Short mmCIF file of C-alpha atoms and ligand atoms in Angstrom, two decimals:
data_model
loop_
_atom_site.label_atom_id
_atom_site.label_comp_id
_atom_site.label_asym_id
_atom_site.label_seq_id
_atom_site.Cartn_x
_atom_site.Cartn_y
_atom_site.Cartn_z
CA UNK A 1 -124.75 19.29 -43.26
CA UNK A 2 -121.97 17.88 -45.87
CA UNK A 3 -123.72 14.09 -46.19
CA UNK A 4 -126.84 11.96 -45.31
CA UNK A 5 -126.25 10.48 -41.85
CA UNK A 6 -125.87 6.76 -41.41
CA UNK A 7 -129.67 6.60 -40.45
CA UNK A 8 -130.59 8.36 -43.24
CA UNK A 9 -128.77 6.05 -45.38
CA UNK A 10 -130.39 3.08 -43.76
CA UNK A 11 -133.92 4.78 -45.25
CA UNK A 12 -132.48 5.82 -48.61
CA UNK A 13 -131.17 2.09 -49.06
CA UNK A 14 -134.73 0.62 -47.66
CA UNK A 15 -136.59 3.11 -50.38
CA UNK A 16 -133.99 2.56 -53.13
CA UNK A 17 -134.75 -1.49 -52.35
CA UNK A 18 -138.69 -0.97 -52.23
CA UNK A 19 -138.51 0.63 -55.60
CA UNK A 20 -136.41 -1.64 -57.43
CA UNK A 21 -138.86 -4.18 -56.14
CA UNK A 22 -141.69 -2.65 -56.81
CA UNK A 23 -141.72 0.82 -59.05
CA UNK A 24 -138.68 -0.25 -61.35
CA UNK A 25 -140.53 -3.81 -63.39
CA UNK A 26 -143.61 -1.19 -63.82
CA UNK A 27 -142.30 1.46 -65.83
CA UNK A 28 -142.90 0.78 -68.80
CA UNK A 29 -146.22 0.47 -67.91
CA UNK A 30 -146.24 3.65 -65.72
CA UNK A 31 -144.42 5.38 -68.46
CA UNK A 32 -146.93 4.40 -71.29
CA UNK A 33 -149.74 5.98 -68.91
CA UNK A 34 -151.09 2.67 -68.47
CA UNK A 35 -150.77 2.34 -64.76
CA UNK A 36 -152.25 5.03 -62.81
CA UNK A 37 -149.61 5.47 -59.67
CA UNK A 38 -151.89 5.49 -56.65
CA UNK A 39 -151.35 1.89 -55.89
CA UNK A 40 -147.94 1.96 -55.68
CA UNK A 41 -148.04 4.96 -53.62
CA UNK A 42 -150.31 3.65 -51.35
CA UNK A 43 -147.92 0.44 -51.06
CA UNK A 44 -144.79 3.22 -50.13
CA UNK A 45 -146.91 4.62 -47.40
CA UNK A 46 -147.98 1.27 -45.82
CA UNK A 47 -144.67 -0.75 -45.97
CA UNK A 48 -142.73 2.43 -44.66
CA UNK A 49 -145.46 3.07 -41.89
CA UNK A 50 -146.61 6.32 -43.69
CA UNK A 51 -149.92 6.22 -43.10
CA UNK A 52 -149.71 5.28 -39.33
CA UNK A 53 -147.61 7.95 -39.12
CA UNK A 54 -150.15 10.75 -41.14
CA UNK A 55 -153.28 9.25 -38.59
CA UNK A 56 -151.13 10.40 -35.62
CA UNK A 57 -149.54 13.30 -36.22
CA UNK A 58 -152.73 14.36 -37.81
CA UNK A 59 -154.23 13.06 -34.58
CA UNK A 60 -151.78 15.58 -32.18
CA UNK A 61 -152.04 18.25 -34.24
CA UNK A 62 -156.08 18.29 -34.24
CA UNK A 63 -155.99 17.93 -30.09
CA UNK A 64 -153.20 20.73 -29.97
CA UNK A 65 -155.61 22.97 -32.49
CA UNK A 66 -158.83 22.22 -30.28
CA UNK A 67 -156.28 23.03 -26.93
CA UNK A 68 -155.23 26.07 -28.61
CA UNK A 69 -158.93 27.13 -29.20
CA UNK A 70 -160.29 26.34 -26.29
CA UNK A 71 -157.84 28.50 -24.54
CA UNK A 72 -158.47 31.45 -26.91
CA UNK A 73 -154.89 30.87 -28.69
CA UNK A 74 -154.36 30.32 -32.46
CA UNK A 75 -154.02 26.22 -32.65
CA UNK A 76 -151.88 26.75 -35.37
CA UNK A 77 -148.31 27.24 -34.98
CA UNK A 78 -148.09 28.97 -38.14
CA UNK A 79 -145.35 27.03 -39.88
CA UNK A 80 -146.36 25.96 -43.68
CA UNK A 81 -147.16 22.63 -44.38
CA UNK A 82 -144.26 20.81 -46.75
CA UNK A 83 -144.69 18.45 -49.16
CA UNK A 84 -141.77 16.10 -47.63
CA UNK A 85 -143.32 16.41 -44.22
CA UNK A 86 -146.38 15.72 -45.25
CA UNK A 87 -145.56 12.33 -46.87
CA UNK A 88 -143.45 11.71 -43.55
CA UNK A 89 -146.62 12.49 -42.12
CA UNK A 90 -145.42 15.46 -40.37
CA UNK A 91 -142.76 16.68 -38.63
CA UNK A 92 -139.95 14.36 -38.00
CA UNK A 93 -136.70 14.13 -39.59
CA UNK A 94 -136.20 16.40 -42.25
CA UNK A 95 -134.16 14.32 -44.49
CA UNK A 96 -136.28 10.99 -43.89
CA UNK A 97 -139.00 12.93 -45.83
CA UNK A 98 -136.75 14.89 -48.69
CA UNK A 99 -134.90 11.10 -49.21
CA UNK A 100 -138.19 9.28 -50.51
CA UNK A 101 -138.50 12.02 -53.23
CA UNK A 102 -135.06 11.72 -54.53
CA UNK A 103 -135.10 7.74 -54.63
CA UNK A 104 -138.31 8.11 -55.97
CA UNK A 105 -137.59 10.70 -58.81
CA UNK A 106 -134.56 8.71 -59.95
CA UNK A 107 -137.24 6.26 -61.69
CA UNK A 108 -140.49 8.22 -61.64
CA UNK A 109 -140.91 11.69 -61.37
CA UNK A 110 -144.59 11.72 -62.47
CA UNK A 111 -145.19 9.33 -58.88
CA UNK A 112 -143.70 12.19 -57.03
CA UNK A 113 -145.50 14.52 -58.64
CA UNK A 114 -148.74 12.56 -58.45
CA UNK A 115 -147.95 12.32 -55.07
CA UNK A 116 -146.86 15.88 -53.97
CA UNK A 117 -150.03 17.47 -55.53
CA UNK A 118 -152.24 15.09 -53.30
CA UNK A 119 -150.30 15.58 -49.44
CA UNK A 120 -148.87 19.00 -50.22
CA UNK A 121 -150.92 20.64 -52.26
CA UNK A 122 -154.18 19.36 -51.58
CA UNK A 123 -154.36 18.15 -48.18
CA UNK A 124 -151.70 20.97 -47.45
CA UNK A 125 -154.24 23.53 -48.22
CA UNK A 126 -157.05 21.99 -46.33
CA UNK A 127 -154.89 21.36 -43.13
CA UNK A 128 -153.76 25.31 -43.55
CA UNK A 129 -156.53 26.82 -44.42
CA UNK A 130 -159.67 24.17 -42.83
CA UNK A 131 -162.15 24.14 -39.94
CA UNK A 132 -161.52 21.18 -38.06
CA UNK A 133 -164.50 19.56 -39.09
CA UNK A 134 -163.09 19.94 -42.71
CA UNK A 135 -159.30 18.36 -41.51
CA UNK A 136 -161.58 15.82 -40.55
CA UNK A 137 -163.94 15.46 -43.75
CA UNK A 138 -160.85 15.36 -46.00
CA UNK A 139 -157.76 16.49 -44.94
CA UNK A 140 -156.60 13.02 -43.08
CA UNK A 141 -157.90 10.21 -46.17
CA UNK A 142 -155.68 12.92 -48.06
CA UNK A 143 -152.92 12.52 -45.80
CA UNK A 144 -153.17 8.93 -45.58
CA UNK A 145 -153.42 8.62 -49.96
CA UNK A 146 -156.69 6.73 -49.18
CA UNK A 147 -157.94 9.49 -50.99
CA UNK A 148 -156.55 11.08 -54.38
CA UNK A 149 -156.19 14.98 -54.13
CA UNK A 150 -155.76 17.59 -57.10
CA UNK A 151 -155.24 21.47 -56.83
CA UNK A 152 -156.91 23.11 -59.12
CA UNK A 153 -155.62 27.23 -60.35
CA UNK A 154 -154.73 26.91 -63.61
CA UNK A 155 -157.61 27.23 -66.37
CA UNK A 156 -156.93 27.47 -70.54
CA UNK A 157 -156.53 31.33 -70.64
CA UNK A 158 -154.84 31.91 -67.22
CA UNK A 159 -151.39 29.89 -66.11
CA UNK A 160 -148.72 32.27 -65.35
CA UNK A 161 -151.21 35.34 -64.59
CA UNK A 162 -153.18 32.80 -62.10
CA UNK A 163 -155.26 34.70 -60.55
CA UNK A 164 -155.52 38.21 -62.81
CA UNK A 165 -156.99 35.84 -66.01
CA UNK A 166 -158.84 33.64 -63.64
CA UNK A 167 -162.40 33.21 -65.16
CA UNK A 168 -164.03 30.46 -62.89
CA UNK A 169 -166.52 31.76 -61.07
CA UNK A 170 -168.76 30.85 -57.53
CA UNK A 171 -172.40 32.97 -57.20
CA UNK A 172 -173.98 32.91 -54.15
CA UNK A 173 -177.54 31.39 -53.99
CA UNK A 174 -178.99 31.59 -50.91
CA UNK A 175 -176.65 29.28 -48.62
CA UNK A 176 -174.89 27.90 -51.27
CA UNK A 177 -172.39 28.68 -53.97
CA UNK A 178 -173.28 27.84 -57.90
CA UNK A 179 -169.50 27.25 -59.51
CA UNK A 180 -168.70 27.44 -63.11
CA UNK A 181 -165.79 27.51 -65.44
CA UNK A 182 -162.88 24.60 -66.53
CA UNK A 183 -159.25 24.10 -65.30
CA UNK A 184 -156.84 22.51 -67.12
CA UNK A 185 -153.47 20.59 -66.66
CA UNK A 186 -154.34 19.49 -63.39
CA UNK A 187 -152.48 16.78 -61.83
CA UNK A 188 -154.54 13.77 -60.61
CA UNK A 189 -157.54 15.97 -62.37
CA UNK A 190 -158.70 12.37 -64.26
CA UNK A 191 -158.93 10.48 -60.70
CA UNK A 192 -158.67 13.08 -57.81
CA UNK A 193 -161.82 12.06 -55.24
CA UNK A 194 -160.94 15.41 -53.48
CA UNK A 195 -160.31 18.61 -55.66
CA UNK A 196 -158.82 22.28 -53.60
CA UNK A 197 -160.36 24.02 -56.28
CA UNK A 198 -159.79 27.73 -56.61
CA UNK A 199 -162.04 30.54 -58.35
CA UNK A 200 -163.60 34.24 -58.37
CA UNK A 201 -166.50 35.34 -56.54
CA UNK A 202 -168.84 36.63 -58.78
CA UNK A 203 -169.91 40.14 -57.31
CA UNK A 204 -170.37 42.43 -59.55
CA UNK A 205 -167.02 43.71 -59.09
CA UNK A 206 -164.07 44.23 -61.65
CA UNK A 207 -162.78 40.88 -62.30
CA UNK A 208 -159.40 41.62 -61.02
CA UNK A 209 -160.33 43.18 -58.03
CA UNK A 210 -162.62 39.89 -56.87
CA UNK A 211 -161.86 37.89 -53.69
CA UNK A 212 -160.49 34.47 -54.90
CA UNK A 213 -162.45 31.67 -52.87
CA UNK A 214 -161.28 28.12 -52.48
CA UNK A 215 -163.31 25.28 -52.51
CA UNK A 216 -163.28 21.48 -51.88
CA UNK A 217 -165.31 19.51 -54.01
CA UNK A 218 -165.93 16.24 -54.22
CA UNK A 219 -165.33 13.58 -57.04
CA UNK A 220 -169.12 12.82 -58.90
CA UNK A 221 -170.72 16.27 -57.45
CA UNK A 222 -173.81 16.96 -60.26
CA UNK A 223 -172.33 19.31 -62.84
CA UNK A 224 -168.50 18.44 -62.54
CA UNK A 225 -166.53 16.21 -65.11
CA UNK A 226 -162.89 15.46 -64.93
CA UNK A 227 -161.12 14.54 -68.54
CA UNK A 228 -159.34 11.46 -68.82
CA UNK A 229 -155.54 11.92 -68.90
CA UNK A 230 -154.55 14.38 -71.61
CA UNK A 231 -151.85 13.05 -73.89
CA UNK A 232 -147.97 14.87 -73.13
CA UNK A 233 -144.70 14.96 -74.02
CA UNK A 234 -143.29 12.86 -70.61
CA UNK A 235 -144.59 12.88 -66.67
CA UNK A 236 -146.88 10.03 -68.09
CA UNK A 237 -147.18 8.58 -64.50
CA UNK A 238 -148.82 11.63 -63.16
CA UNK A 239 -152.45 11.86 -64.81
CA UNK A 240 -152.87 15.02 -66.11
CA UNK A 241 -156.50 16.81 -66.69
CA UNK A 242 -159.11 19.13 -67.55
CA UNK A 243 -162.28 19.95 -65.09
CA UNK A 244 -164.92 21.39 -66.12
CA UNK A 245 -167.52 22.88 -63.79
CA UNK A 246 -171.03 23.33 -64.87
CA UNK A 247 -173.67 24.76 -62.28
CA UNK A 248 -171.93 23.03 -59.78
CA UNK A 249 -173.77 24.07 -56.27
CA UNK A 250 -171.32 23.96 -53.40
CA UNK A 251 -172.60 24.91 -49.96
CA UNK A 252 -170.20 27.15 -47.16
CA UNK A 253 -169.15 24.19 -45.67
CA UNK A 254 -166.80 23.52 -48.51
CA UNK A 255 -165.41 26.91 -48.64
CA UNK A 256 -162.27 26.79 -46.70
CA UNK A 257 -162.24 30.34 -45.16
CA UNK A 258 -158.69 29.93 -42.85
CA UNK A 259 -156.47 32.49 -43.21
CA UNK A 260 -158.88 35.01 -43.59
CA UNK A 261 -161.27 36.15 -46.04
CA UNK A 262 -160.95 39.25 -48.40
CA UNK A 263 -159.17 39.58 -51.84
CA UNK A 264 -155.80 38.44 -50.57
CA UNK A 265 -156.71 35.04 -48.62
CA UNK A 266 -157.25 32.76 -51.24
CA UNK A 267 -154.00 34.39 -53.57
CA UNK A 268 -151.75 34.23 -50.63
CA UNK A 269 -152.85 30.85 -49.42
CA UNK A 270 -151.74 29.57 -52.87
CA UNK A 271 -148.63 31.58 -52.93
CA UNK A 272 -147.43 30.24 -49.60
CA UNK A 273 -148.26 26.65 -51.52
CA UNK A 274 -145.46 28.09 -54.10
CA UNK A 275 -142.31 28.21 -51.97
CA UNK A 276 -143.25 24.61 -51.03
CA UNK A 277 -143.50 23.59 -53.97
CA UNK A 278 -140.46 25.13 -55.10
CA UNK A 279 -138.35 23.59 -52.77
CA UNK A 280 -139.40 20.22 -53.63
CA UNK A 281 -138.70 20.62 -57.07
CA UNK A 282 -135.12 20.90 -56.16
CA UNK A 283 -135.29 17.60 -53.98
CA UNK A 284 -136.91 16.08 -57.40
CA UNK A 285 -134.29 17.20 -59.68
CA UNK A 286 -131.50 16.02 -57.20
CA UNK A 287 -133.19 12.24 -57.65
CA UNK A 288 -133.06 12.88 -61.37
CA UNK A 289 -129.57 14.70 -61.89
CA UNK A 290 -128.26 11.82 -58.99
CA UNK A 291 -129.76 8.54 -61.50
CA UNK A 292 -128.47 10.48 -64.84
CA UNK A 293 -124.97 10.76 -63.22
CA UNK A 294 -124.86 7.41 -62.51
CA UNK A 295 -125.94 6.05 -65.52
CA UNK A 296 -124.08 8.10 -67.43
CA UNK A 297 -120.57 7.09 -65.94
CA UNK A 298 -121.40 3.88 -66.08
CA UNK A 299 -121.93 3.69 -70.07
CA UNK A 300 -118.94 5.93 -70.50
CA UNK A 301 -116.78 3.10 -69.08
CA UNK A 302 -118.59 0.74 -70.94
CA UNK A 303 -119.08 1.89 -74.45
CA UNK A 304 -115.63 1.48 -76.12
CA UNK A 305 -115.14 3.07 -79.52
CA UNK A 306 -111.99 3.50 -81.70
CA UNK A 307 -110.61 1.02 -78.81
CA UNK A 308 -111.32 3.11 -76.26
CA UNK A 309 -113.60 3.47 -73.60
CA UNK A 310 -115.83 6.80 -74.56
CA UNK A 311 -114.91 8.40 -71.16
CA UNK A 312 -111.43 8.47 -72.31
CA UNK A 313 -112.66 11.62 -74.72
CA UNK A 314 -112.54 15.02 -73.35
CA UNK A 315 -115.72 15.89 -74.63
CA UNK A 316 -117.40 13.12 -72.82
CA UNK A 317 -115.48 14.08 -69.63
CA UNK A 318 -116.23 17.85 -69.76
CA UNK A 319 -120.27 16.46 -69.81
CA UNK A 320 -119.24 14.27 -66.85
CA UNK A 321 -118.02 17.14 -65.30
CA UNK A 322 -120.50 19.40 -65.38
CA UNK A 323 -123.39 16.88 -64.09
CA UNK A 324 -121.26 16.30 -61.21
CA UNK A 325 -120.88 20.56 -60.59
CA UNK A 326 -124.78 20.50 -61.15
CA UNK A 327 -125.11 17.38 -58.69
CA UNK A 328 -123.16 19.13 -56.17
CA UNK A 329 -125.23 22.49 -56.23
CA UNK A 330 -128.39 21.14 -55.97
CA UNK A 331 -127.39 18.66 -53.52
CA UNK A 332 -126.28 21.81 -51.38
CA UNK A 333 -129.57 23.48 -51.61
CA UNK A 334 -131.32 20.77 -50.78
CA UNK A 335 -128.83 19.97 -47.72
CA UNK A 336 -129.51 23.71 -47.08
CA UNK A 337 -133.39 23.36 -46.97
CA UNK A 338 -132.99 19.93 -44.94
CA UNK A 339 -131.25 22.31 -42.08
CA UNK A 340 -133.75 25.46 -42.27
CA UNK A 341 -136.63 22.89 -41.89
CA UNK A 342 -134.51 21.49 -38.94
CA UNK A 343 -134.23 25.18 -37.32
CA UNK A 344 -137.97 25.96 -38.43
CA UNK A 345 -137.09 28.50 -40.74
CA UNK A 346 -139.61 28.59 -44.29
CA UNK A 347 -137.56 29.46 -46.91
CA UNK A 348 -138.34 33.09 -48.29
CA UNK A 349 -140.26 33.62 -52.01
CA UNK A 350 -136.65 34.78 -53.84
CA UNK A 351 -134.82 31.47 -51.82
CA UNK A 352 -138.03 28.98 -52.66
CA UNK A 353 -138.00 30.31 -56.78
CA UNK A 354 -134.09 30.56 -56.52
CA UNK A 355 -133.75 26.99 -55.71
CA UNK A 356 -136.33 25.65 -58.09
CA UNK A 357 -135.12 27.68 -60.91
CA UNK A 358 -131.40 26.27 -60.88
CA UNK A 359 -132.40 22.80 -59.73
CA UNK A 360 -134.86 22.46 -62.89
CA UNK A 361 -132.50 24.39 -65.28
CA UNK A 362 -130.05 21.50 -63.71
CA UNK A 363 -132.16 18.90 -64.29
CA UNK A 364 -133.29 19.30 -67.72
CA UNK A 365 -129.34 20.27 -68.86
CA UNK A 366 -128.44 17.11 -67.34
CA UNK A 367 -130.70 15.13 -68.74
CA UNK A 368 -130.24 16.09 -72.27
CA UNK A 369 -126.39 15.99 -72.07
CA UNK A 370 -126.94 12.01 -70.77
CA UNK A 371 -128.81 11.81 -73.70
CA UNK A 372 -126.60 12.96 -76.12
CA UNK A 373 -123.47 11.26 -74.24
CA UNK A 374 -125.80 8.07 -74.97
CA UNK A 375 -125.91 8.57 -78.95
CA UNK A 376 -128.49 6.70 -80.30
CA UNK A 377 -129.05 4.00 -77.26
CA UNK A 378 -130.12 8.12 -75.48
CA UNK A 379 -133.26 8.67 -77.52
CA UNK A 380 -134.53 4.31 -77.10
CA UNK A 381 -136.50 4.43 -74.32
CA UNK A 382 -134.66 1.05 -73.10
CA UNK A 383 -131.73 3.44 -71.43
CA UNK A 384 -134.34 5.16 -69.75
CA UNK A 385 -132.53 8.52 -69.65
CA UNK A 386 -134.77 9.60 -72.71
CA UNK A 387 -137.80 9.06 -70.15
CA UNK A 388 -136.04 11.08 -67.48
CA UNK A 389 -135.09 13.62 -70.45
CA UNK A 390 -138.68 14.33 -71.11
CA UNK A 391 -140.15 14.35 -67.60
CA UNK A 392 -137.35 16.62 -65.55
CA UNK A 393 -138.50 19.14 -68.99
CA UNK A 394 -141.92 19.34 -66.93
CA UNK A 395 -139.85 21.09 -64.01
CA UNK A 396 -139.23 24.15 -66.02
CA UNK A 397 -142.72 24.59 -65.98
CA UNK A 398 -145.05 23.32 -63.23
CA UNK A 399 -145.17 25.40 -60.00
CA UNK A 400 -144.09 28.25 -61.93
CA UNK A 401 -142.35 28.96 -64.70
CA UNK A 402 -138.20 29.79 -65.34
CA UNK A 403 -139.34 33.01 -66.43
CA UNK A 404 -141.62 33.62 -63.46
CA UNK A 405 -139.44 32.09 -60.68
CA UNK A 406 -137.20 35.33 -62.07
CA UNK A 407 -140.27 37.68 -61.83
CA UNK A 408 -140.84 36.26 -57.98
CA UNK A 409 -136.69 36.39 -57.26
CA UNK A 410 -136.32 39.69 -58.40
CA UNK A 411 -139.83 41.42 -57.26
CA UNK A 412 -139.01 39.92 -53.69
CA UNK A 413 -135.28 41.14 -53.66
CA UNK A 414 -136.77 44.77 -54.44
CA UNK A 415 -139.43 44.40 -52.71
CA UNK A 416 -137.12 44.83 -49.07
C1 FAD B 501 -147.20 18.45 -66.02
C2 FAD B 501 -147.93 19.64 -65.50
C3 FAD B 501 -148.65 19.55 -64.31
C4 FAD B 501 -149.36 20.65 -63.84
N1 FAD B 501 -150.12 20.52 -62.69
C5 FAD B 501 -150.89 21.57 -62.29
C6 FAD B 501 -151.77 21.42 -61.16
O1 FAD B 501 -151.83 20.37 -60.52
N2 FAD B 501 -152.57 22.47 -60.82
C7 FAD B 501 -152.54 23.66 -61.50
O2 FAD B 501 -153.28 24.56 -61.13
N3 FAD B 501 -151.72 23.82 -62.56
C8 FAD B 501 -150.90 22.81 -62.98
N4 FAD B 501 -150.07 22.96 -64.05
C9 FAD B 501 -150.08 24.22 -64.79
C10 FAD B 501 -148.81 25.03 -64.65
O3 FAD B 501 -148.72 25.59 -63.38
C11 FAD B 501 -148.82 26.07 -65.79
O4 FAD B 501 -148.67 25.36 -67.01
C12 FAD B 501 -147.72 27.09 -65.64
O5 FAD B 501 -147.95 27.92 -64.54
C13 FAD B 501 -147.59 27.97 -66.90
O6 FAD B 501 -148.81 28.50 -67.29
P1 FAD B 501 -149.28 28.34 -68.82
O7 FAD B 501 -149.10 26.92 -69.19
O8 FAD B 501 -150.62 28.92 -68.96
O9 FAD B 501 -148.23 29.20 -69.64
P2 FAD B 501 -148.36 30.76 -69.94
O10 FAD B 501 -148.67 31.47 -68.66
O11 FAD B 501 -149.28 30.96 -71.09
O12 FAD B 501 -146.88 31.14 -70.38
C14 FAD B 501 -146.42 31.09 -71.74
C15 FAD B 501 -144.97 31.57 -71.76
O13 FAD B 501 -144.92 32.96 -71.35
C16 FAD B 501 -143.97 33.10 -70.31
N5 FAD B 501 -144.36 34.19 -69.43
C17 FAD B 501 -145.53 34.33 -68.78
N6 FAD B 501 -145.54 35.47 -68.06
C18 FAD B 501 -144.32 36.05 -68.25
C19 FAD B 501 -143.69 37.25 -67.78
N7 FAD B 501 -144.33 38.07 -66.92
N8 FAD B 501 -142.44 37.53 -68.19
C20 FAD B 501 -141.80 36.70 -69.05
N9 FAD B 501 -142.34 35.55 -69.53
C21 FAD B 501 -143.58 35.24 -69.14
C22 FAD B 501 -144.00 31.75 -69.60
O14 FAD B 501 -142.85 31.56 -68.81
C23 FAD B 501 -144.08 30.81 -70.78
O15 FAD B 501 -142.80 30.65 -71.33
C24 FAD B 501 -149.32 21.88 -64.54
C25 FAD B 501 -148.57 21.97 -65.72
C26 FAD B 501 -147.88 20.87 -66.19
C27 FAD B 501 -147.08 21.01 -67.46
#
């Protein structure tokens, strides 16, 4: 794959309309926190059939599941559950679902986020790891953004070391489960109505050697608060919060148990979450390294100085340059990812952290070189590459750190 086909161009140019029309005279709103995003996302997903498309693949894929079990079979056919597919509701064409994201992140990254969290995070997990009953309880008003999802691991004293720190805990009381503890930085966290939340069963064991559980809890449950949208240095259209969890009693029927039980389930249920999320980082930072490009060129044709255009100077041209050779790149690992999702082929943990690692390093390099090649009109929010400056800075860090996607590349490369 060198280009987008003419098809996929026809969607790009439908998205690229529907957010000028609809995303672009919000952003100032969106980018002041003002606006939560869900209504606009729920407007993507209705005018591009989204949601019709989520109820019936979500349909087929429950039938095939109770098929599958009724003839003894796993239901399942074991492939992970993507972010882009989801919000193409499944399936499909690759690059119809990557394209959204990239339109999409050229204005608002924090919708994308906001988004991704909810299908492929959240309603990922449940579809993975649920009992059909639970697909049915929340996985579909997830997959439809009738419902807002969060995913819940991270917690004040344990980011990076997840699961090793993790302190929130879930006793067994009879037939239930009393949870406890607080997460923090959790996208959607101030208005998710569904939250994968993950945490320790309290045993009596060593800490570190407890099986991590997974829960889905429900927005207003007795005992659980979610903080309003904690203030940060860009992403502003993806709420951002703290949950805190006090005697919350949660019986087995929100325990999603797929994928096994035991010490490992819950870690490697998240970690399979990782290399999704890691690709679509890159298709993120493509949307933001694509809209910093363009802007860029244009003002260095524009902005004349000493009589001459600035992109007559070399050093201008030399930051031209290099957003181009980072455009390229990431372009090709996204084009890359497009085709293994076309074969069926799930990227592995080194290729996932590989991508997202160079794609965010991109994105953030870019974006501060368009802000510099700006001068002052780069740090007013008016040229909007200060805004894209301050959220593609987020990419370094969510879903992994730099410095962890290297721990993950290099442990998995030794690891064979
Ligand atoms: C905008 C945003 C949205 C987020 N959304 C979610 C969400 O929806 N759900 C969720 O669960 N979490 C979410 N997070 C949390 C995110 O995943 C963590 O912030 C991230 O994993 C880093 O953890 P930490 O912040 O605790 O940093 P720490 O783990 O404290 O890291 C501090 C520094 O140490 C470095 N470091 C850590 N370990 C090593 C090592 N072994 N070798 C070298 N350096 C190391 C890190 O790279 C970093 O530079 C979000 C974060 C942000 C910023």
């Amino acid at each position: 794959m060198i280009d987008w086909s003419d098809e996929d161009v026809m969607i790009r140019d439908a998205v690229r309309s529907w957010v000028e029309e609809k995303v672009r005279p919000h952003m100032d709103a969106l980018d002041a926190g003002d606006l939560p995003p869900y209504d606009l996302i729920r407007d993507l997903f209705r005018t591009f059939g989204m949601d019709e498309m989520a109820r019936s693949s979500f349909r087929k894929r429950l039938e095939r599941e109770e098929r599958a079990a009724a003839n003894g079979a796993a239901g399942d056919d074991g492939s992970e559950p993507d972010l882009a597919s989801e919000v193409s509701g499944g399936g499909g064409n690759a690059s119809l679902s990557i394209l959204p994201i990239v339109e999409l992140c050229k204005v608002s990254p924090g919708l994308v986020t906001a988004m991704g969290v909810s299908l492929g995070l959240a309603a990922g997990t449940v579809m993975k790891r649920g009992s059909a009953e639970q697909k049915r309880r929340w996985g579909l008003d997830l997959l439809t953004m009738d419902k807002v999802g969060a995913w819940a691991i991270t917690e004040p004293n344990s980011g990076s070391d997840a699961f090793g720190g993790m302190q929130a805990t879930a006793r067994r009381d009879g037939d239930e489960y009393v949870i406890n503890g607080s997460k923090t930085f959790i996208t959607n966290g101030p208005y998710a109505d569904t939250i994968v939340f993950y945490c320790k069963l309290d045993d009596g064991r060593d800490p570190r050697d407890r099986e991590i559980l997974t829960f889905v809890l429900d927005r207003g449950m007795p005992g659980l608060e979610q903080s309003k949208p904690l203030r940060k240095m860009g992403l502003h259209s993806s709420p951002t919060g703290e949950l805190f969890l006090n005697d919350v009693r949660a019986g087995a029927d929100r325990l999603l148990t797929g994928g096994g039980t035991g010490a490992q389930s819950g870690k490697e249920s998240a970690r399979q979450n990782f290399v999704t999320e890691r690709a679509g980082v890159a298709a993120m930072a493509l949307g933001v390294i694509e809209e910093c490009l363009r802007l860029s060129v244009d003002y260095a044709r524009k902005r004349e100085l000493w009589g001459k255009p600035i992109g007559d100077f070399q050093l201008i041209q030399l930051k031209l340059a290099k957003m181009e050779v980072a455009r390229l790149n990431v372009q090709n690992l996204v084009f890359r990812h497009v085709e293994m999702q076309r074969k069926g082929r799930t990227p592995t943990l080194a290729e996932a952290s590989a991508m997202k690692l160079y794609a965010a390093q991109a994105a953030a390099e870019v974006t501060q070189e368009a802000v510099q090649l700006f001068g002052g009109n780069g740090y007013m929010s008016e040229y909007r590459v200060e805004q894209l400056a301050r959220d593609a800075k987020s990419f370094q860090i969510y879903a992994g750190t730099d410095e962890i996607q290297v721990t993950h590349i290099a442990r998995d490369l030794l690891s064979r």
